[in-house]
Amino acid sequence: MKARVVVGAIGIGLLGVSGGGTAVAAQGASVRYCGADPASGLAVFAGKGATCGVAMRVAAACTKVWHGAPTGARVRAAGVVWKCGERRGDPDPYQACVEAKGGGRVVTLFS
């Protein structure tokens, strides 16, 4: 239930990702639960413009390189570069990845 509340907030807010890029998740954007990332166990959600297949590939790439770096990480998945970073949630932080070239696709990972 906690994830639904946080996902709702993402649907109407801004996702700022370190490295200069900001993706806006439009109000009412559909957010779909895709499953758990096998490596981290985090719940993976496909946001605006992302399919579950893409979201799972982004999650796998992110968890492979993520070590809690304050500047986030850049990963390549589904043929493009994604900027991923930890975001402040209420009450728990979460990972957010946005397409680096500004395509608007968003992937989120929650504990």
XYZ file of C-alpha atoms in Angstrom:
111
model
C 0.000 0.000 0.000
C 2.897 2.370 0.757
C 4.168 2.099 -2.842
C 0.809 3.189 -4.252
C 0.902 6.403 -2.250
C 4.436 7.197 -3.403
C 3.650 6.290 -7.021
C 0.671 8.662 -6.918
C 2.965 11.448 -5.789
C 5.309 10.698 -8.674
C 2.422 10.879 -11.127
C 1.806 14.524 -10.246
C 5.285 15.691 -9.314
C 8.675 16.284 -10.810
C 11.402 13.676 -10.854
C 14.734 15.448 -10.691
C 17.679 13.259 -11.529
C 21.260 14.245 -10.822
C 23.291 15.239 -13.832
C 21.176 18.104 -15.119
C 18.145 16.223 -16.410
C 14.625 16.550 -15.080
C 11.699 14.501 -16.254
C 8.152 15.552 -15.664
C 5.708 12.757 -14.974
C 2.434 14.190 -16.217
C -0.664 14.164 -14.082
C -2.664 11.028 -14.649
C 0.285 9.274 -16.296
C -0.247 5.556 -16.090
C 2.172 3.791 -13.782
C 2.308 0.001 -13.923
C 3.822 -2.464 -11.489
C 6.113 -4.780 -13.492
C 7.482 -7.147 -10.848
C 10.532 -7.367 -8.623
C 14.079 -6.886 -9.844
C 15.728 -10.295 -9.270
C 19.080 -8.853 -8.146
C 17.843 -6.269 -5.651
C 14.314 -7.372 -4.826
C 13.081 -3.834 -5.458
C 9.607 -3.354 -6.927
C 9.837 -2.041 -10.507
C 7.254 0.358 -11.937
C 7.008 1.503 -15.558
C 5.971 5.124 -15.751
C 5.246 7.498 -18.560
C 6.105 5.974 -21.928
C 7.962 2.912 -20.609
C 6.840 -0.671 -21.106
C 7.358 -3.277 -18.406
C 9.993 -4.992 -20.556
C 11.990 -1.761 -20.763
C 11.470 -1.043 -17.060
C 12.834 -4.440 -16.039
C 15.920 -3.991 -18.278
C 16.558 -0.520 -16.834
C 16.149 -1.854 -13.275
C 18.611 -4.677 -13.951
C 21.182 -2.266 -15.396
C 20.722 0.189 -12.535
C 21.061 -2.362 -9.743
C 24.183 -3.748 -11.424
C 26.042 -0.429 -11.055
C 24.275 1.332 -8.208
C 26.331 1.751 -5.047
C 24.504 4.652 -3.430
C 26.584 7.277 -5.218
C 25.198 10.751 -4.411
C 25.467 11.764 -8.058
C 23.530 8.738 -9.302
C 24.448 6.552 -12.231
C 24.133 6.485 -15.993
C 23.187 3.139 -17.479
C 22.504 1.830 -20.962
C 19.382 -0.281 -21.348
C 16.824 -0.860 -24.089
C 19.097 0.914 -26.572
C 19.348 4.260 -24.763
C 21.142 5.897 -21.836
C 19.204 6.414 -18.601
C 20.044 8.703 -15.668
C 19.269 7.019 -12.355
C 19.433 8.355 -8.842
C 17.977 8.095 -5.388
C 15.006 10.345 -4.666
C 13.563 11.355 -1.326
C 10.282 9.558 -0.676
C 7.806 9.695 2.166
C 8.883 7.917 4.257
C 11.368 5.796 2.269
C 13.732 6.835 -0.540
C 13.381 5.248 -3.973
C 15.348 4.989 -7.225
C 14.196 6.904 -10.292
C 15.563 6.528 -13.811
C 14.726 8.840 -16.696
C 15.688 8.620 -20.334
C 18.795 10.826 -20.735
C 17.836 12.280 -24.133
C 14.592 13.677 -22.757
C 12.240 11.113 -24.260
C 10.130 11.337 -21.117
C 10.232 7.650 -20.174
C 10.374 7.044 -16.422
C 11.192 3.913 -14.398
C 11.002 3.765 -10.598
C 12.254 1.181 -8.106
C 10.794 0.940 -4.595
C 11.667 -1.140 -1.558
